[in-house]
Tab-separated table of C-alpha atoms in Angstrom:
chain	number	residue	atom	x	y	z
A	25	ALA	CA	0.000	0.000	0.000
A	26	GLN	CA	1.112	3.522	-0.653
A	27	SER	CA	2.000	5.960	2.106
A	28	VAL	CA	2.977	9.602	2.405
A	29	THR	CA	5.157	11.261	4.990
A	30	GLN	CA	5.422	14.961	5.646
A	31	PRO	CA	8.292	15.205	8.127
A	32	ASP	CA	7.603	18.756	9.249
A	33	ILE	CA	4.470	19.262	11.325
A	34	HIS	CA	5.010	23.006	11.692
A	35	ILE	CA	7.114	25.458	9.737
A	36	THR	CA	7.493	29.173	10.368
A	37	VAL	CA	8.999	31.479	7.782
A	38	SER	CA	9.285	35.231	7.458
A	39	GLU	CA	7.260	36.986	4.829
A	40	GLY	CA	9.289	37.265	1.667
A	41	ALA	CA	11.501	34.319	2.530
A	42	SER	CA	11.642	31.159	0.455
A	43	LEU	CA	9.740	28.033	1.429
A	44	GLU	CA	10.209	24.331	0.970
A	45	LEU	CA	7.766	21.772	2.350
A	46	ARG	CA	8.912	18.188	2.290
A	47	CYS	CA	6.958	15.181	1.117
A	48	ASN	CA	8.156	11.603	0.843
A	49	TYR	CA	6.065	8.787	-0.542
A	50	SER	CA	6.203	5.058	-0.631
A	51	TYR	CA	4.808	3.291	-3.677
A	52	GLY	CA	6.053	0.530	-5.912
A	53	ALA	CA	5.417	2.187	-9.263
A	54	THR	CA	5.206	5.726	-10.574
A	55	PRO	CA	2.784	7.534	-8.315
A	56	TYR	CA	0.397	10.323	-9.025
A	57	LEU	CA	1.279	13.143	-6.633
A	58	PHE	CA	-0.659	16.143	-5.410
A	59	TRP	CA	-0.266	19.124	-3.131
A	60	TYR	CA	-3.336	20.643	-1.523
A	61	VAL	CA	-3.744	23.690	0.700
A	62	GLN	CA	-6.369	24.053	3.411
A	63	SER	CA	-7.262	27.277	5.165
A	64	PRO	CA	-8.833	26.993	8.629
A	65	GLY	CA	-12.342	25.547	8.492
A	66	GLN	CA	-12.205	25.172	4.737
A	67	GLY	CA	-11.958	22.366	2.228
A	68	LEU	CA	-8.911	21.544	0.179
A	69	GLN	CA	-7.659	23.470	-2.827
A	70	LEU	CA	-5.390	21.795	-5.353
A	71	LEU	CA	-2.078	23.604	-5.761
A	72	LEU	CA	-0.477	21.309	-8.320
A	73	LYS	CA	-0.237	17.724	-9.472
A	74	TYR	CA	2.242	15.392	-11.122
A	75	PHE	CA	1.416	12.320	-13.137
A	76	SER	CA	4.063	12.152	-15.856
A	77	GLY	CA	6.443	14.191	-17.948
A	78	ASP	CA	8.454	17.128	-16.705
A	79	THR	CA	9.425	16.483	-13.107
A	80	LEU	CA	9.216	20.168	-12.196
A	81	VAL	CA	5.580	21.109	-11.904
A	82	GLN	CA	4.203	24.616	-11.719
A	83	GLY	CA	1.073	25.307	-9.750
A	84	ILE	CA	-1.153	28.120	-8.675
A	85	LYS	CA	-0.202	30.967	-6.332
A	86	GLY	CA	3.451	30.799	-7.377
A	87	PHE	CA	4.073	27.301	-6.028
A	88	GLU	CA	6.115	24.612	-7.721
A	89	ALA	CA	7.107	21.074	-6.844
A	90	GLU	CA	9.761	18.709	-8.086
A	91	PHE	CA	9.327	14.955	-8.406
A	92	LYS	CA	12.541	13.112	-7.571
A	93	ARG	CA	12.126	9.411	-8.134
A	94	SER	CA	15.517	8.545	-6.660
A	95	GLN	CA	14.567	10.193	-3.390
A	96	SER	CA	10.858	9.281	-3.459
A	97	SER	CA	10.133	12.929	-2.842
A	98	PHE	CA	7.796	15.600	-4.110
A	99	ASN	CA	8.763	18.757	-2.254
A	100	LEU	CA	6.762	21.938	-2.567
A	101	ARG	CA	8.561	25.256	-3.020
A	102	LYS	CA	7.808	28.922	-3.255
A	103	PRO	CA	10.503	31.578	-3.765
A	104	SER	CA	8.808	34.314	-1.721
A	105	VAL	CA	6.122	33.622	0.840
A	106	HIS	CA	3.201	35.962	1.420
A	107	TRP	CA	1.275	36.284	4.690
A	108	SER	CA	-1.774	34.834	2.926
A	109	ASP	CA	0.099	31.578	2.387
A	110	ALA	CA	-0.317	30.695	6.058
A	111	ALA	CA	-2.369	27.493	6.007
A	112	GLU	CA	-2.156	23.716	6.253
A	113	TYR	CA	-0.521	21.927	3.353
A	114	PHE	CA	-1.160	18.316	2.445
A	115	CYS	CA	0.749	16.081	0.096
A	116	ALA	CA	-1.198	13.163	-1.370
A	117	VAL	CA	-0.459	10.170	-3.545
A	118	GLY	CA	-2.835	8.345	-5.833
A	119	ALA	CA	-2.184	4.863	-7.126
A	120	LYS	CA	-3.690	2.882	-9.962
A	121	ASN	CA	-4.204	-0.203	-7.874
A	122	ALA	CA	-6.051	1.651	-5.152
A	123	GLY	CA	-9.301	2.421	-6.941
A	124	ASN	CA	-8.611	6.106	-7.502
A	125	MET	CA	-8.312	6.779	-3.805
A	126	LEU	CA	-5.828	9.282	-2.440
A	127	THR	CA	-3.600	8.757	0.543
A	128	PHE	CA	-2.750	11.931	2.421
A	129	GLY	CA	0.283	12.872	4.434
A	130	GLY	CA	-0.116	14.213	7.940
A	131	GLY	CA	0.064	17.812	6.801
A	132	THR	CA	2.412	20.720	7.473
A	133	ARG	CA	1.142	23.863	9.137
A	134	LEU	CA	2.799	26.940	7.711
A	135	MET	CA	2.990	30.105	9.745
A	136	VAL	CA	4.269	33.334	8.244
A	137	LYS	CA	5.963	35.994	10.364
A	138	PRO	CA	5.545	39.611	9.296
B	240	GLY	CA	-15.483	24.495	-13.307
B	241	ALA	CA	-15.345	21.382	-11.107
B	242	VAL	CA	-17.101	22.824	-8.084
B	243	VAL	CA	-18.263	20.674	-5.199
B	244	SER	CA	-20.604	21.980	-2.531
B	245	GLN	CA	-21.541	20.641	0.862
B	246	HIS	CA	-24.558	21.364	2.973
B	247	PRO	CA	-24.742	22.265	5.740
B	248	SER	CA	-21.410	23.935	6.409
B	249	TRP	CA	-21.876	23.364	10.103
B	250	VAL	CA	-24.409	21.543	12.230
B	251	ILE	CA	-25.009	21.007	15.911
B	252	CYS	CA	-27.119	18.077	16.979
B	253	LYS	CA	-28.019	16.325	20.178
B	254	SER	CA	-26.634	12.960	21.115
B	255	GLY	CA	-28.792	10.142	19.761
B	256	THR	CA	-30.152	12.018	16.794
B	257	SER	CA	-29.203	11.561	13.143
B	258	VAL	CA	-27.814	14.161	10.814
B	259	LYS	CA	-27.507	14.168	7.036
B	260	ILE	CA	-24.743	15.890	5.091
B	261	GLU	CA	-25.108	16.510	1.365
B	262	CYS	CA	-22.325	16.625	-1.193
B	263	ARG	CA	-23.090	17.950	-4.658
B	264	SER	CA	-21.051	18.276	-7.823
B	265	LEU	CA	-22.341	21.491	-9.342
B	266	ASP	CA	-20.973	21.495	-12.856
B	267	PHE	CA	-20.055	17.920	-13.617
B	268	GLN	CA	-21.416	14.452	-13.115
B	269	ALA	CA	-19.532	12.509	-10.511
B	270	THR	CA	-19.696	8.747	-10.793
B	271	THR	CA	-17.468	8.469	-7.743
B	272	MET	CA	-17.487	10.522	-4.575
B	273	PHE	CA	-15.387	10.132	-1.458
B	274	TRP	CA	-16.085	10.932	2.166
B	275	TYR	CA	-13.299	11.941	4.517
B	276	ARG	CA	-13.142	12.701	8.200
B	277	GLN	CA	-10.684	15.142	9.671
B	278	PHE	CA	-9.959	15.558	13.364
B	279	PRO	CA	-8.545	18.867	14.612
B	280	LYS	CA	-5.022	19.463	13.412
B	281	GLN	CA	-4.893	16.084	11.734
B	282	SER	CA	-4.930	14.784	8.211
B	283	LEU	CA	-7.842	13.506	6.197
B	284	MET	CA	-8.888	9.925	6.710
B	285	LEU	CA	-10.879	8.271	3.960
B	286	MET	CA	-14.126	6.862	5.321
B	287	ALA	CA	-15.754	5.475	2.206
B	288	THR	CA	-15.942	5.543	-1.543
B	289	SER	CA	-19.372	6.160	-2.990
B	290	ASN	CA	-20.258	4.996	-6.490
B	291	GLU	CA	-23.456	6.138	-8.158
B	292	GLY	CA	-26.090	3.449	-8.159
B	293	SER	CA	-24.205	0.967	-6.019
B	294	LYS	CA	-23.289	0.400	-2.404
B	295	ALA	CA	-20.512	2.408	-0.863
B	296	THR	CA	-17.173	0.823	-0.073
B	297	TYR	CA	-16.153	1.504	3.490
B	298	GLU	CA	-12.618	1.653	4.798
B	299	GLN	CA	-11.562	-0.700	7.525
B	300	GLY	CA	-12.780	0.405	10.914
B	301	VAL	CA	-15.618	2.588	9.624
B	302	GLU	CA	-19.046	1.441	10.804
B	303	LYS	CA	-21.284	1.223	7.763
B	304	ASP	CA	-24.427	1.127	9.904
B	305	LYS	CA	-23.431	4.324	11.636
B	306	PHE	CA	-22.270	6.254	8.601
B	307	LEU	CA	-24.866	5.654	5.901
B	308	ILE	CA	-23.828	6.752	2.445
B	309	ASN	CA	-26.195	7.104	-0.464
B	310	HIS	CA	-25.168	8.104	-3.987
B	311	ALA	CA	-28.507	8.145	-5.701
B	312	SER	CA	-27.645	10.456	-8.572
B	313	LEU	CA	-24.603	11.565	-10.529
B	314	THR	CA	-24.494	14.876	-8.711
B	315	LEU	CA	-25.464	14.025	-5.146
B	316	SER	CA	-24.061	11.859	-2.388
B	317	THR	CA	-25.276	11.978	1.189
B	318	LEU	CA	-23.660	10.935	4.443
B	319	THR	CA	-26.010	10.267	7.344
B	320	VAL	CA	-24.524	9.973	10.796
B	321	THR	CA	-26.995	7.840	12.704
B	322	SER	CA	-27.454	7.945	16.469
B	323	ALA	CA	-24.732	10.526	16.731
B	324	HIS	CA	-22.500	10.684	19.791
B	325	PRO	CA	-20.004	13.333	20.903
B	326	GLU	CA	-17.119	11.247	19.551
B	327	ASP	CA	-18.636	11.655	16.069
B	328	SER	CA	-17.944	15.378	16.267
B	329	SER	CA	-15.534	16.128	13.474
B	330	PHE	CA	-14.978	17.908	10.181
B	331	TYR	CA	-16.405	15.893	7.305
B	332	ILE	CA	-15.178	16.584	3.789
B	333	CYS	CA	-16.433	15.091	0.555
B	334	SER	CA	-14.750	15.010	-2.799
B	335	ALA	CA	-15.850	14.050	-6.264
B	336	ARG	CA	-14.057	12.641	-9.250
B	337	ASP	CA	-14.834	14.006	-12.690
B	338	PRO	CA	-14.832	10.940	-14.950
B	339	THR	CA	-14.006	13.061	-17.980
B	340	GLY	CA	-10.863	14.441	-16.403
B	341	PHE	CA	-7.642	13.111	-15.001
B	342	SER	CA	-8.776	10.053	-13.117
B	343	TYR	CA	-6.899	10.633	-9.892
B	344	GLU	CA	-7.845	14.226	-9.366
B	345	GLN	CA	-10.537	14.829	-6.813
B	346	TYR	CA	-12.420	18.064	-6.279
B	347	PHE	CA	-13.124	18.807	-2.654
B	348	GLY	CA	-16.102	20.348	-0.976
B	349	PRO	CA	-15.705	23.044	1.688
B	350	GLY	CA	-16.424	20.629	4.521
B	351	THR	CA	-19.093	20.258	7.192
B	352	ARG	CA	-18.332	20.736	10.858
B	353	LEU	CA	-20.459	18.433	12.993
B	354	THR	CA	-20.751	19.035	16.711
B	355	VAL	CA	-22.690	16.519	18.794
B	356	THR	CA	-23.732	17.730	22.229
């Protein structure tokens, strides 16, 4: 079965600083990978996804993520964080043999200092 | 496009009563919908997969008699929490898969906060 690990439960960065949120997955074949963002009391918004092709994926709100097969990672990055980016971020993996279901990581809470 | 709504956004009910949560795909037909539960400051846990016109598939440990799921049409799935207890208080999120799109992408509703007193 597939699994996702987000090693950092909380991250605090200063506004304007760069950001990298880590995501490691476990799956036997090429996974389908997603990053979602959740504001307090809200549902999930898709930031970006990877399923094939270019391993550097561009998403909304200035986010990007890079798929590194050798490291089983799909880290999320943003060059300059804005205060509005403060939220919970979830990495998820989808697998063909799992009936379209997604497995989510534990989430990383991002706080932005002014 | 690909908007999913949930109703209600929050609900308070008394212990022992039942409450129904609706999940609707507004601009596409969803053959498959998913129900998740999220505890405070935790990740989403898949409860069940709902397929239109057939019985839902529940994840291990989820009581199917307590969490009744009905997917009677291509745009509506409902989750009924029967005989609710305080431990059922949680944030419930649904998602829907657009069969015409990328098959592993799910569109999420805004969630429903259930509080059982």
